[in-house]
């Protein structure tokens, strides 16, 4: 695998900090004079230094505007515009992640401690939502494997379970009688998937800290799986020997399986997964593009599933 060690990285590959700082000054200045909506997620965006990654695609980026305004984050409402409108209510500082289960070093880890000594990378990934749309997003993050190695999975651990914050006082989508999903939102990966170098924990996008609607302050990104596996605002990581429950399969197990690999040959029971609409490409009437097996990451990840029937294990 081509993974740049910090010592291999040329100075020219590091995004200049002053560029981000100037952008931050502009954002903060614009917020002060009322040019921007008062979303805390935007106003609080802080620049991040990141090195480029050989795992990035060179496809055209989805605009920052689309990436941050067309979201799924059901804790803030089911409408695509609801997260950007509502997620400013979420307090993301201080933030800690509880690590428990079959880990040699279980603890409540402050986010700042998780990030100490981590090299942040810009990872430009294609993302494919199960609903049939896709984006190309410049994430800023680090391999989940780096954190897992630090928390020392025990030999018997086979899966990693993740949990999002449950805080109805700050998450309007968790209030009310009719709920679209059971809370907290939960997800899981097999340990080999979690350790794969493509799997990252993201803390930013477009060179700045994550806006709340995109899962601040810490979210998972697994580019060869449907978007719902990429759980947002993580507060707990559990190592376990049993396949963990996942929100969408708890809600409808015939429609959503555990693996949820992007697979154009396995239709969703209610629609085909063969094609996708790239957000920003000419609206609803734009020509769709074919969806690729494992979202185009097959060379790197297909071997994880050798011998498995991916029509049965969807
Ligand atoms: N994580 C939580 N906690 N709650 C959610 O509703 N939605 C998922 C995933 N992670 C979701 C979540 C779905 S369906 C998708 S497609 C992606 O987040 C969307 O991520 P984005 O809005 O940052 O593009």
Short mmCIF file of N, CA, C and O in Angstrom, two decimals, residues 95-103 105-109 111 114 142-149 151-153 159-165 185-189 191 194 200-201 218-220 231-240 244:
data_model
loop_
_atom_site.label_atom_id
_atom_site.label_comp_id
_atom_site.label_asym_id
_atom_site.label_seq_id
_atom_site.Cartn_x
_atom_site.Cartn_y
_atom_site.Cartn_z
N UNK A 95 -15.90 17.29 23.65
CA UNK A 95 -16.38 16.05 23.04
C UNK A 95 -15.47 14.91 23.47
O UNK A 95 -14.25 15.07 23.49
N UNK A 96 -16.07 13.81 23.85
CA UNK A 96 -15.24 12.65 24.15
C UNK A 96 -15.89 11.40 23.56
O UNK A 96 -17.08 11.39 23.25
N UNK A 97 -15.09 10.39 23.38
CA UNK A 97 -15.55 9.13 22.80
C UNK A 97 -15.27 8.02 23.80
O UNK A 97 -14.13 7.85 24.26
N UNK A 98 -16.32 7.29 24.15
CA UNK A 98 -16.15 6.17 25.08
C UNK A 98 -15.69 4.95 24.29
O UNK A 98 -16.34 4.56 23.32
N UNK A 99 -14.59 4.37 24.69
CA UNK A 99 -14.10 3.14 24.06
C UNK A 99 -14.28 2.02 25.06
O UNK A 99 -13.81 2.12 26.20
N UNK A 100 -15.01 0.97 24.65
CA UNK A 100 -15.22 -0.12 25.60
C UNK A 100 -15.29 -1.46 24.87
O UNK A 100 -14.98 -1.56 23.69
N UNK A 101 -15.67 -2.50 25.59
CA UNK A 101 -15.70 -3.85 25.01
C UNK A 101 -14.33 -4.49 25.04
O UNK A 101 -13.55 -4.29 25.98
N UNK A 102 -14.02 -5.24 23.97
CA UNK A 102 -12.80 -6.06 23.95
C UNK A 102 -11.58 -5.25 23.53
O UNK A 102 -10.96 -5.52 22.50
N UNK A 103 -11.28 -4.23 24.32
CA UNK A 103 -10.16 -3.34 24.03
C UNK A 103 -9.19 -3.38 25.20
O UNK A 103 -9.60 -3.39 26.36
N UNK A 105 -7.26 -1.00 25.99
CA UNK A 105 -7.21 0.32 26.63
C UNK A 105 -8.58 1.00 26.57
O UNK A 105 -8.74 2.02 25.88
N UNK A 106 -9.56 0.45 27.29
CA UNK A 106 -10.87 1.11 27.30
C UNK A 106 -10.79 2.38 28.13
O UNK A 106 -10.05 2.43 29.11
N UNK A 107 -11.50 3.42 27.70
CA UNK A 107 -11.49 4.70 28.45
C UNK A 107 -12.43 5.67 27.77
O UNK A 107 -12.90 5.41 26.66
N UNK A 108 -12.68 6.78 28.45
CA UNK A 108 -13.32 7.92 27.79
C UNK A 108 -12.19 8.78 27.24
O UNK A 108 -11.42 9.34 28.01
N UNK A 109 -12.09 8.86 25.94
CA UNK A 109 -11.01 9.62 25.31
C UNK A 109 -11.51 10.99 24.88
O UNK A 109 -12.48 11.09 24.11
N UNK A 111 -11.60 14.16 22.60
CA UNK A 111 -11.28 14.26 21.17
C UNK A 111 -9.87 14.82 20.97
O UNK A 111 -9.12 14.35 20.11
N UNK A 114 -7.45 12.12 21.23
CA UNK A 114 -7.50 11.23 20.06
C UNK A 114 -6.68 11.84 18.92
O UNK A 114 -5.97 11.16 18.20
N UNK A 142 -8.18 10.73 9.36
CA UNK A 142 -7.04 9.84 9.59
C UNK A 142 -7.57 8.41 9.64
O UNK A 142 -8.77 8.19 9.89
N UNK A 143 -6.72 7.43 9.35
CA UNK A 143 -7.21 6.05 9.31
C UNK A 143 -7.79 5.61 10.66
O UNK A 143 -7.17 5.83 11.71
N UNK A 144 -8.96 5.00 10.62
CA UNK A 144 -9.54 4.43 11.85
C UNK A 144 -8.56 3.43 12.47
O UNK A 144 -8.46 3.30 13.68
N UNK A 145 -7.80 2.74 11.59
CA UNK A 145 -6.83 1.75 12.09
C UNK A 145 -5.85 2.38 13.09
O UNK A 145 -5.45 1.72 14.06
N UNK A 146 -5.47 3.65 12.87
CA UNK A 146 -4.53 4.31 13.79
C UNK A 146 -5.10 4.36 15.21
O UNK A 146 -4.38 4.11 16.18
N UNK A 147 -6.39 4.67 15.30
CA UNK A 147 -7.01 4.73 16.63
C UNK A 147 -7.19 3.32 17.19
O UNK A 147 -6.90 3.07 18.37
N UNK A 148 -7.64 2.39 16.34
CA UNK A 148 -7.89 1.04 16.84
C UNK A 148 -6.60 0.43 17.40
O UNK A 148 -6.62 -0.21 18.46
N UNK A 149 -5.48 0.65 16.71
CA UNK A 149 -4.21 0.09 17.22
C UNK A 149 -3.90 0.67 18.60
O UNK A 149 -3.42 -0.04 19.48
N UNK A 151 -6.04 1.60 20.84
CA UNK A 151 -6.92 1.10 21.90
C UNK A 151 -6.83 -0.42 22.05
O UNK A 151 -7.47 -1.01 22.90
N UNK A 152 -5.99 -1.03 21.22
CA UNK A 152 -5.59 -2.43 21.37
C UNK A 152 -6.74 -3.43 21.39
O UNK A 152 -7.13 -3.93 22.46
N UNK A 153 -7.27 -3.77 20.21
CA UNK A 153 -8.31 -4.80 20.14
C UNK A 153 -7.79 -6.13 20.69
O UNK A 153 -6.65 -6.51 20.40
N UNK A 159 -15.60 -7.40 15.57
CA UNK A 159 -16.39 -6.30 15.00
C UNK A 159 -16.11 -5.02 15.78
O UNK A 159 -15.69 -5.06 16.95
N UNK A 160 -16.42 -3.89 15.11
CA UNK A 160 -16.37 -2.60 15.79
C UNK A 160 -17.76 -1.97 15.69
O UNK A 160 -18.33 -1.87 14.59
N UNK A 161 -18.33 -1.61 16.83
CA UNK A 161 -19.65 -0.97 16.86
C UNK A 161 -19.47 0.52 17.14
O UNK A 161 -18.58 0.91 17.90
N UNK A 162 -20.32 1.32 16.51
CA UNK A 162 -20.24 2.78 16.68
C UNK A 162 -21.61 3.31 17.11
O UNK A 162 -22.64 2.77 16.72
N UNK A 163 -21.58 4.39 17.87
CA UNK A 163 -22.83 4.99 18.34
C UNK A 163 -22.73 6.51 18.22
O UNK A 163 -21.70 7.11 18.54
N UNK A 164 -23.85 7.12 17.77
CA UNK A 164 -23.95 8.59 17.69
C UNK A 164 -24.55 9.10 18.99
O UNK A 164 -25.23 8.36 19.72
N UNK A 165 -24.34 10.37 19.22
CA UNK A 165 -24.93 11.04 20.37
C UNK A 165 -26.46 10.93 20.37
O UNK A 165 -27.10 11.05 19.34
N UNK A 185 -28.44 6.43 16.88
CA UNK A 185 -28.03 5.85 15.59
C UNK A 185 -26.84 4.95 15.87
O UNK A 185 -25.89 5.34 16.56
N UNK A 186 -26.88 3.73 15.35
CA UNK A 186 -25.77 2.80 15.58
C UNK A 186 -25.32 2.20 14.24
O UNK A 186 -26.12 2.04 13.32
N UNK A 187 -24.05 1.87 14.16
CA UNK A 187 -23.50 1.23 12.96
C UNK A 187 -22.41 0.26 13.38
O UNK A 187 -22.00 0.24 14.55
N UNK A 188 -21.92 -0.51 12.39
CA UNK A 188 -20.86 -1.45 12.72
C UNK A 188 -20.09 -1.89 11.49
O UNK A 188 -20.57 -1.80 10.36
N UNK A 189 -18.87 -2.31 11.74
CA UNK A 189 -18.01 -2.86 10.68
C UNK A 189 -17.38 -4.14 11.21
O UNK A 189 -17.20 -4.30 12.43
N UNK A 191 -14.01 -6.19 11.89
CA UNK A 191 -12.72 -5.60 12.29
C UNK A 191 -11.79 -5.43 11.09
O UNK A 191 -11.08 -4.43 10.98
N UNK A 194 -12.79 -2.36 9.33
CA UNK A 194 -12.45 -1.17 10.13
C UNK A 194 -10.96 -0.87 10.06
O UNK A 194 -10.54 0.28 10.10
N UNK A 200 -11.68 5.78 7.20
CA UNK A 200 -11.13 6.89 7.99
C UNK A 200 -12.16 7.42 9.00
O UNK A 200 -13.37 7.23 8.85
N UNK A 201 -11.63 8.11 9.99
CA UNK A 201 -12.44 8.96 10.85
C UNK A 201 -12.20 10.37 10.35
O UNK A 201 -11.05 10.82 10.26
N UNK A 218 -16.66 14.34 14.85
CA UNK A 218 -15.93 13.13 14.45
C UNK A 218 -16.92 12.15 13.81
O UNK A 218 -17.92 11.77 14.44
N UNK A 219 -16.64 11.75 12.57
CA UNK A 219 -17.55 10.81 11.90
C UNK A 219 -16.74 9.76 11.16
O UNK A 219 -15.56 9.95 10.86
N UNK A 220 -17.40 8.66 10.85
CA UNK A 220 -16.78 7.59 10.08
C UNK A 220 -16.96 7.89 8.59
O UNK A 220 -17.97 8.51 8.21
N UNK A 231 -21.31 6.75 9.89
CA UNK A 231 -22.05 7.29 11.04
C UNK A 231 -21.42 8.61 11.53
O UNK A 231 -20.20 8.75 11.56
N UNK A 232 -22.29 9.52 11.90
CA UNK A 232 -21.88 10.87 12.28
C UNK A 232 -21.78 11.06 13.80
O UNK A 232 -22.42 10.33 14.56
N UNK A 233 -21.06 12.10 14.19
CA UNK A 233 -20.99 12.56 15.59
C UNK A 233 -20.88 11.37 16.56
O UNK A 233 -21.74 11.13 17.40
N UNK A 234 -19.76 10.66 16.44
CA UNK A 234 -19.55 9.41 17.20
C UNK A 234 -19.20 9.69 18.66
O UNK A 234 -18.31 10.50 18.95
N UNK A 235 -19.91 9.01 19.57
CA UNK A 235 -19.59 9.16 21.00
C UNK A 235 -19.14 7.85 21.64
O UNK A 235 -18.74 7.83 22.80
N UNK A 236 -19.27 6.75 20.88
CA UNK A 236 -18.87 5.47 21.49
C UNK A 236 -18.37 4.51 20.41
O UNK A 236 -18.96 4.41 19.33
N UNK A 237 -17.28 3.82 20.74
CA UNK A 237 -16.71 2.79 19.87
C UNK A 237 -16.50 1.55 20.72
O UNK A 237 -15.83 1.61 21.76
N UNK A 238 -17.12 0.44 20.31
CA UNK A 238 -17.09 -0.78 21.12
C UNK A 238 -16.50 -1.93 20.30
O UNK A 238 -16.95 -2.17 19.18
N UNK A 239 -15.52 -2.60 20.86
CA UNK A 239 -14.99 -3.80 20.20
C UNK A 239 -15.76 -5.01 20.72
O UNK A 239 -15.99 -5.13 21.93
N UNK A 240 -16.17 -5.88 19.81
CA UNK A 240 -17.05 -6.97 20.21
C UNK A 240 -16.80 -8.22 19.35
O UNK A 240 -16.22 -8.12 18.26
N UNK A 244 -22.66 -6.33 15.44
CA UNK A 244 -23.47 -5.33 16.15
C UNK A 244 -24.72 -4.93 15.37
O UNK A 244 -24.76 -5.06 14.14
#
